[in-house]
Amino acid sequence: MKYRWAQPGDVNAFFGLMLDNLAGLLLMVGLLSGGFGFPVDFAVGAMVPGTALGVLIGDLAFFWLAFRLAKRTGNPDVTAMPLGLDTPSTFGMVLFILGPSFTDGVNNLGLAPEQAALRTWHIGIWCIVISGILKLALSPTGEWVRRVVPRAGLLGSLAAIALAIISFFPLVEILGHPLPGMIALVIVLMTLIGRLPVPGRVPGTLAALIVAGGMYYLMCAIGVDGYEFPKAMTVTWMPTAWLDSYSFGWVSRFTDALPYVPIALPFALATVVGGIDCTESAAAAGDQFDTRTVLGIEAVATLAAGFSGGVIQTTPYIGHPAYKAMGGRAAYTLATALVIGSAGMIGYFAFLNAWIPKPAVYPILVFIGLEITAQSFLATPKRHFPAVAFACVPALAFLAGSLPGQIFGDAATLEAGLGPQTLDPLLGKNLQVVTMLSSGFILTSLLWAWMLAAGIDRKLKVAAAVMALCGTLTLFGLMHSPLPGSQLFVPFGPESWGELVLAPQYRSTIYEFVAGYFVAAGMLWGWSLMPTRGDDIDSIEHA
């Protein structure tokens, strides 16, 4: 059967994937320039092109992979895996690596802004290259993880991300401009979920962009508060600064980059887990991609971005079921690759981001989040529904801690000497617990759901092993890290190791977390040896 790789649904899917990536590029530049005074021209000329190149390579590879799967299975309706810039990594790299290293270069090393920017760029390249190497090394284990971990764990962690990040955060921008935002949201939800047709068979996302976008600019024209036309901007056409990465001058900055590597690695590990989750999600939707190949492509795209001067890693996006529900096939990944790649390397991405109103296009992200959450439950055995719901709890902690984190990181707050240490002791302790629960929440969601699903299935020894694994990961900060940026650490070591060793003020809390996990593991192991462990699971499921 001939593969129907381009369908009308690809229009909706393209707008969702392309605009998400476009926003990631502008987010990186905006956070660096607005929060740290980083030179915009340097970021656009040196950092953006290589970052966009990673998206270009990754989405082209997934485009090809869809053709290969369609040929192998004879399925004409294969939907390609989506790939783009990792949003958590964007915040993590800017706020905890690139921004602080630039500030350190200017304030402590006495470097001029351009010199400090160059040093920061080299540090960022090292972090992305090392992340890509780690992901490539772990890619062969992906298929094994899919076989071992139940769907409640893999898809539950996806549902957590979908609700906490993909659906919620865009609503802030949508309802910040409620008139066009509400119009766009209703059009998208009614057309893509309610399956109501638009006159003229216009795709829902395009209709939302036209109607709500027109309303947005009408309000700009009549001078409504909060609405204004895009301001004049400086665009660097055909930037060439990124080509300096191929001279490998950044290699000599390894010593400077080493203190930041422990911050970057958890984000790399999170994309590996996310890639496994995404492959399982695609399988539940009917497209059986090989996990090792998906992770390998992700790793190669990240390495290509790093070697080309990119400073944000790529990752498979979790929207495959949503894009498939839209009717997307493979054309949307090809179009995204070409637009994002050319926008970053030619320089016109600033125009797209400035002139496309976010309230008119962000509702597509809300739909993607809802579709993923619904699919996570539908593709999971009914008895495991509580495990999927339990997986969402760490993501809610991430959501609860995001706004206080932004407040205490704001320049005005810092200048006033305010921080978590100035809070009431009880409030400060609660905030620390929320921060630790949200740190590495993707991994926490997966393992907690796995533990509960194993208990439901009366596999108590497996549940005990998962709890012991949680304790081990916590001991090194892969979960529940109390440090800024979810930084990794070792629990003890010589003073010569510096900040790699966990600070004394955090040790008692971390040790108690670890003890809790290991004691729970021992309890579950002992429980498994008891002669009676409750009713048979089949009788429970059919009750």
C-alpha positions as a printed Julia matrix, in Angstrom:
543×3 Matrix{Float64}:
   0.0     0.0    0.0
   1.24    3.46  -0.85
   2.23    5.53   2.16
  -0.02    8.58   2.5
   2.73   10.73   3.97
   1.08   14.12   3.34
  -2.51   14.72   4.48
  -4.64   17.78   5.37
  -4.06   16.99   9.04
  -0.39   17.78   8.58
  -1.32   21.49   8.5
  -2.61   21.37  12.07
   0.32   19.25  13.19
   2.84   21.54  11.5
   1.58   24.65  13.29
   1.72   22.87  16.63
   5.25   21.48  16.22
   6.78   24.43  14.37
   5.49   27.11  16.71
   6.6    25.14  19.75
  10.16   25.0   18.4
  10.06   28.62  17.31
   9.03   29.71  20.79
  11.94   27.69  22.22
  14.48   29.58  20.14
  13.07   32.96  21.14
  12.78   31.88  24.76
  16.49   31.08  24.84
  17.46   34.47  23.4
  14.94   36.37  25.51
  16.0    34.77  28.8
  19.69   35.33  28.09
  19.37   38.94  27.0
  16.62   40.05  29.36
  17.78   38.21  32.46
  21.57   38.4   32.17
  22.39   41.13  29.66
  23.81   38.63  27.19
  24.55   40.21  23.76
  21.59   39.46  21.51
  23.62   39.6   18.28
  26.04   37.0   19.63
  23.2    34.67  20.68
  21.49   34.98  17.29
  24.67   34.59  15.27
  26.45   31.89  17.3
  23.93   29.93  19.37
  20.65   29.9   17.45
  21.82   28.42  14.09
  23.41   25.29  15.59
  20.45   24.8   17.9
  18.07   25.02  14.92
  20.32   22.67  12.94
  19.74   19.97  15.57
  15.98   20.28  14.99
  16.5    20.14  11.22
  18.56   16.94  11.4
  16.33   15.24  13.99
  13.02   15.92  12.24
  14.42   14.9    8.85
  15.57   11.63  10.42
  12.13   11.02  11.95
  10.56   11.85   8.56
  12.69    9.1    7.01
  11.94    6.73   9.9
   8.2     7.05   9.24
   8.71    5.96   5.62
  10.75    2.98   6.79
   8.08    1.9    9.28
   5.31    2.31   6.68
   7.23    0.13   4.23
   8.01   -2.53   6.83
   4.46   -2.78   8.19
   2.42   -1.94   5.09
   0.57    0.7    7.09
  -0.27    3.74   4.91
  -1.21    5.89   7.93
   2.02    5.99   9.95
   2.52    9.25  11.84
   6.12   10.4   12.2
   7.61   10.97  15.63
   7.88   14.71  16.4
  11.17   16.21  17.6
  12.11   19.62  18.9
  13.91   21.68  21.51
  13.59   20.38  25.05
  11.69   23.02  27.05
  12.96   22.06  30.54
  16.51   22.08  29.15
  15.96   25.55  27.71
  15.14   26.93  31.15
  17.84   24.84  32.85
  20.64   25.7   30.43
  19.88   29.43  30.46
  19.12   29.94  34.14
  21.74   27.63  35.66
  24.55   27.31  33.1
  24.68   29.95  30.36
  23.44   32.92  32.39
  25.56   32.27  35.51
  28.69   31.52  33.46
  28.26   34.8   31.54
  27.75   36.72  34.79
  30.8    35.01  36.3
  32.89   36.01  33.28
  31.86   39.66  33.48
  31.76   40.18  37.25
  34.45   37.82  38.59
  36.87   37.32  35.7
  36.75   40.89  34.41
  35.94   39.89  30.83
  34.32   42.21  28.33
  30.74   41.17  27.41
  31.79   39.73  24.03
  34.63   37.73  25.63
  32.35   36.49  28.39
  29.75   35.53  25.76
  32.36   33.56  23.83
  33.45   31.73  27.0
  29.8    31.0   27.85
  29.15   29.69  24.34
  32.07   27.27  24.63
  30.81   26.04  28.01
  27.35   25.51  26.53
  28.79   23.55  23.59
  30.64   21.24  26.0
  27.48   20.61  28.03
  25.45   19.72  24.92
  28.17   17.51  23.45
  28.58   15.57  26.71
  24.79   15.26  26.96
  24.67   13.84  23.43
  27.39   11.32  24.22
  25.51   10.16  27.33
  22.28    9.79  25.37
  24.02    7.84  22.62
  25.53    5.48  25.19
  22.12    4.85  26.77
  20.14    4.45  23.53
  20.69    0.65  23.24
  18.87    0.14  26.56
  15.65    1.78  25.41
  13.85   -1.3   24.11
  14.7    -3.24  27.28
  13.23   -0.46  29.44
  10.02   -0.52  27.4
   9.67   -4.25  28.01
  10.33   -4.02  31.74
   8.47   -0.87  32.81
   4.64   -1.1   32.67
   2.69    1.35  30.58
   1.35    3.0   33.72
   4.89    4.21  34.42
   5.85    5.19  30.9
   2.57    6.82  29.95
   1.83    8.14  33.44
   4.94   10.3   33.37
   3.84   11.59  29.97
   0.43   12.5   31.36
   2.2    14.38  34.13
   4.18   16.46  31.65
   1.13   16.97  29.45
  -0.99   18.4   32.26
   1.62   20.37  34.18
   3.63   21.87  31.34
   2.06   21.47  27.93
  -1.55   22.28  28.89
  -1.18   24.66  31.83
   1.62   27.07  30.92
   0.18   28.04  27.51
  -3.09   28.96  29.26
  -1.27   31.81  30.99
  -0.45   33.36  27.61
  -3.88   32.51  26.18
  -5.84   34.08  29.03
  -3.42   37.0   29.22
  -5.24   38.14  26.07
  -8.65   36.62  26.82
 -10.71   37.77  23.84
  -8.57   36.36  20.99
  -7.27   33.63  23.3
 -10.74   32.31  24.16
 -11.79   32.4   20.53
  -8.74   30.43  19.44
  -9.1    27.94  22.31
 -12.73   27.2   21.54
 -12.05   26.79  17.8
  -9.18   24.37  18.44
 -11.01   22.29  21.05
 -14.25   22.1   19.06
 -12.56   21.18  15.78
  -9.86   18.82  17.04
 -11.66   17.18  19.97
 -15.32   17.81  19.13
 -14.6    17.1   15.43
 -16.87   19.96  14.33
 -16.14   20.99  10.73
 -15.06   24.51   9.82
 -16.76   26.08   6.76
 -14.64   25.51   3.69
 -12.89   22.52   5.36
 -10.22   24.84   6.76
  -7.99   23.04   9.32
  -8.86   23.96  12.89
  -5.47   25.41  13.84
  -5.39   27.53  10.68
  -8.92   28.77  11.36
  -7.93   29.69  14.92
  -4.88   31.56  13.64
  -6.92   33.5   11.05
  -9.91   34.4   13.26
  -8.13   34.97  16.57
  -5.11   36.53  14.88
  -7.38   38.96  13.07
  -9.1    39.81  16.35
  -5.7    40.36  18.02
  -4.52   42.82  15.39
  -7.9    44.56  15.31
  -7.47   45.25  19.01
  -3.94   46.49  18.32
  -5.32   48.87  15.71
  -7.97   50.38  17.99
  -5.48   50.81  20.84
  -6.77   48.39  23.49
  -4.49   48.25  26.54
  -2.07   45.33  26.4
  -2.24   45.05  22.61
   0.36   46.6   20.33
   1.9    45.89  16.96
   5.37   44.29  16.93
   8.19   46.76  17.34
  10.98   47.26  14.84
  13.7    44.67  15.31
  17.29   44.11  14.26
  17.75   40.93  12.25
  21.08   39.27  11.55
  20.76   37.72   8.09
  22.83   34.66   7.18
  24.77   34.58  10.48
  28.23   33.05  10.22
  29.54   33.22  13.8
  28.29   29.7   14.5
  30.73   28.27  11.94
  33.56   29.06  14.38
  32.44   26.01  16.36
  34.03   23.85  13.65
  37.44   25.28  14.53
  37.05   23.47  17.89
  38.33   26.38  19.92
  35.78   25.37  22.56
  37.74   22.21  23.35
  40.19   24.21  25.47
  37.32   25.32  27.74
  36.74   21.87  29.24
  38.03   22.92  32.66
  35.66   25.89  32.68
  32.75   23.69  31.62
  33.35   20.87  34.12
  31.56   22.51  37.1
  28.43   22.92  34.96
  28.3    19.37  33.58
  26.51   17.93  36.67
  23.73   20.46  36.06
  23.34   19.48  32.39
  23.34   15.69  32.8
  19.96   15.35  34.6
  18.29   17.13  31.69
  19.95   14.68  29.28
  18.77   11.71  31.35
  15.26   13.17  31.42
  15.14   13.25  27.62
  16.22    9.6   27.49
  13.34    8.66  29.79
  11.07   10.96  27.81
  12.16    9.37  24.53
  11.28    5.92  25.87
   7.93    7.27  27.06
   7.25    8.86  23.67
   8.0     5.62  21.82
   5.61    3.74  24.08
   3.01    6.45  23.52
   3.39    6.09  19.75
   3.07    2.31  20.07
  -0.15    2.72  22.03
  -1.43    4.91  19.17
  -0.56    2.22  16.62
   2.95    3.12  15.38
   5.59    0.65  16.62
   8.9     2.5   16.32
  12.09    0.91  17.61
  13.04    2.64  20.84
  16.78    2.27  20.25
  16.5     3.97  16.87
  14.41    6.82  18.28
  16.89    7.41  21.11
  19.84    7.1   18.71
  18.38    9.76  16.39
  17.74   12.02  19.37
  21.34   11.6   20.52
  22.81   12.23  17.07
  20.66   15.37  16.63
  21.87   16.66  20.0
  25.5    15.92  19.09
  25.09   17.63  15.72
  23.64   20.69  17.44
  26.5    20.77  19.97
  29.29   20.43  17.43
  27.6    23.19  15.39
  27.44   25.62  18.29
  23.98   24.77  19.61
  23.35   25.14  23.32
  19.91   23.47  23.74
  19.41   19.74  23.33
  16.76   18.16  21.13
  14.25   15.55  22.27
  11.3    13.57  20.87
   8.11   15.45  21.67
   5.34   13.68  23.5
   2.6    14.82  21.11
   2.6    11.86  18.69
  -0.92   10.64  19.63
  -2.25   14.18  19.32
  -0.63   14.73  15.93
  -2.01   11.38  14.78
  -5.49   12.36  16.01
  -5.17   15.57  13.96
  -4.57   13.45  10.86
  -0.87   14.27  10.6
   1.44   11.8    8.89
   5.03   12.73   7.99
   4.8    16.0    6.07
   4.51   18.02   9.28
   7.94   16.92  10.5
   9.48   17.67   7.1
   7.93   21.15   7.05
   9.0    21.82  10.64
  12.55   20.74   9.88
  12.77   23.06   6.88
  11.14   26.08   8.54
  13.0    25.9   11.87
  16.31   25.0   10.23
  16.13   27.78   7.68
  14.7    30.29  10.18
  17.63   29.79  12.53
  20.35   29.6    9.89
  18.99   32.38   7.66
  17.82   34.56  10.56
  14.15   35.24   9.85
  12.8    33.37  12.9
  12.46   36.68  14.8
   9.84   37.89  12.3
   7.75   34.73  12.66
   7.75   34.9   16.43
   6.97   38.62  16.48
   4.09   38.6   14.01
   2.28   35.37  14.92
   0.16   36.18  18.02
   0.82   33.59  20.7
  -2.79   33.58  22.02
  -3.92   32.5   18.54
  -1.62   29.47  18.31
  -0.97   28.31  21.87
  -4.35   26.53  22.17
  -2.88   23.8   19.97
  -0.55   22.99  22.87
  -3.53   22.7   25.24
  -5.12   20.21  22.84
  -1.89   18.2   22.63
  -1.7    18.01  26.42
  -5.31   16.87  26.74
  -4.95   14.28  23.98
  -1.82   12.79  25.55
  -3.45   12.61  28.98
  -6.55   10.89  27.61
  -4.45    8.46  25.58
  -2.35    7.63  28.64
  -5.44    6.33  30.41
  -7.0     4.65  27.36
  -3.83    2.68  26.58
  -3.32    1.56  30.18
  -5.12   -1.36  31.86
  -8.03   -0.12  33.96
  -6.57   -1.53  37.18
  -3.51    0.73  36.7
  -5.48    4.0   36.47
  -4.51    4.98  40.04
  -0.85    4.53  39.11
  -1.24    6.88  36.15
  -2.91    9.44  38.41
  -0.16    9.0   41.03
   2.43    9.78  38.36
   0.95   13.26  38.01
   1.69   14.25  41.62
   5.42   15.1   41.17
   4.49   17.2   38.13
   2.03   19.15  40.26
   4.94   19.88  42.6
   6.89   21.22  39.62
   3.92   23.39  38.76
   3.51   24.61  42.34
   7.19   25.51  42.65
   7.62   27.21  39.28
   6.11   30.58  40.23
   7.98   30.93  43.57
  11.14   29.99  41.69
  10.56   32.81  39.21
   9.78   35.26  42.01
  12.96   34.51  43.96
  15.0    34.61  40.77
  13.68   38.01  39.74
  16.25   40.83  39.73
  14.11   43.08  41.95
  13.73   40.31  44.53
  17.45   39.63  44.53
  18.29   43.32  44.9
  15.96   43.54  47.89
  17.82   40.65  49.54
  14.74   38.43  49.53
  14.95   34.69  49.09
  13.7    31.37  50.47
  15.91   31.9   53.54
  13.88   35.0   54.47
  10.58   33.12  54.65
   8.84   31.86  57.75
  10.66   28.62  58.73
   7.63   26.41  58.16
   6.86   28.03  54.8
  10.51   27.75  53.81
  10.55   24.05  54.7
   7.4    23.4   52.69
   8.89   25.2   49.71
  12.03   23.08  49.97
   9.95   19.88  50.0
   8.03   21.04  46.92
  11.33   21.88  45.21
  12.79   18.45  45.99
   9.65   16.66  44.85
   9.7    18.57  41.56
  13.43   17.95  40.97
  13.74   15.17  38.41
   9.97   14.81  38.45
   9.85   12.88  35.16
  11.93   10.1   36.65
  10.01   10.26  39.93
   6.68   10.01  38.1
   7.82    6.97  36.13
   9.19    5.09  39.14
   6.32    5.9   41.51
   3.77    4.73  38.94
   5.83    1.6   38.27
   5.94    0.82  41.99
   2.18    1.2   42.4
   1.38   -0.79  39.24
   3.66   -3.59  40.44
   1.87   -3.61  43.79
  -1.52   -3.76  42.07
  -0.3    -6.77  40.1
   1.02   -8.41  43.3
   4.62   -8.16  42.08
   5.84   -6.94  45.43
   9.48   -7.87  44.88
   9.48   -5.7   41.76
   7.9    -2.88  43.76
  10.6    -3.3   46.4
  13.34   -3.14  43.77
  11.83    0.05  42.33
  11.8     1.67  45.78
  15.45    0.69  46.29
  16.27    2.2   42.89
  14.54    5.44  43.95
  16.69    5.56  47.07
  19.88    5.02  45.08
  19.02    7.72  42.56
  18.11   10.15  45.35
  21.5     9.6   46.98
  23.15   11.24  43.96
  20.55   13.88  43.11
  19.0    12.23  40.07
  15.77   12.55  42.03
  14.87   15.06  44.74
  17.99   17.19  44.37
  17.76   20.23  46.69
  20.39   22.15  44.7
  19.68   24.93  42.16
  19.05   23.54  38.71
  18.53   20.0   40.08
  22.3    19.63  40.15
  23.82   16.17  40.69
  26.09   15.52  43.65
  27.89   12.85  45.64
  26.76   12.43  49.26
  30.27   12.77  50.7
  33.87   13.19  49.54
  37.09   15.17  50.04
  37.04   18.97  50.06
  39.05   18.98  46.82
  35.89   17.88  44.99
  34.35   21.27  45.78
  30.67   21.8   44.98
  30.3    18.25  43.66
  29.97   17.12  47.3
  26.56   17.7   48.87
  26.61   20.68  51.24
  26.18   19.78  54.94
  22.91   21.71  55.34
  21.19   19.38  52.85
  22.55   16.04  54.04
  20.05   15.2   56.78
  17.1    15.78  54.45
  18.61   13.73  51.63
  19.6    10.91  54.0
  16.06   10.77  55.37
  14.62   10.6   51.83
  17.02    7.75  51.03
  16.22    5.95  54.29
  12.5     6.25  53.58
  12.88    4.61  50.2
  15.06    1.76  51.46
  12.89    1.05  54.5
   9.83    0.99  52.21
  11.71   -1.4   49.91
  12.46   -3.72  52.82
   8.86   -3.6   53.96
   7.6    -4.53  50.48
  10.14   -7.34  50.22
   9.0    -8.75  53.56
   5.37   -8.36  52.5
   6.09  -10.45  49.41
   7.11  -13.39  51.62
   3.8   -13.49  53.49
   1.52  -16.41  52.57
  -1.56  -14.19  52.0
  -1.27  -11.02  49.92
  -4.89  -10.12  49.24
  -7.47  -11.04  46.63
  -6.52  -12.23  43.19
  -6.0    -9.27  40.86
  -8.43  -10.59  38.21
 -11.28  -10.64  40.73
 -10.45   -7.07  41.72
 -10.4    -5.84  38.1
 -13.79   -7.37  37.32
 -15.43   -6.27  40.56
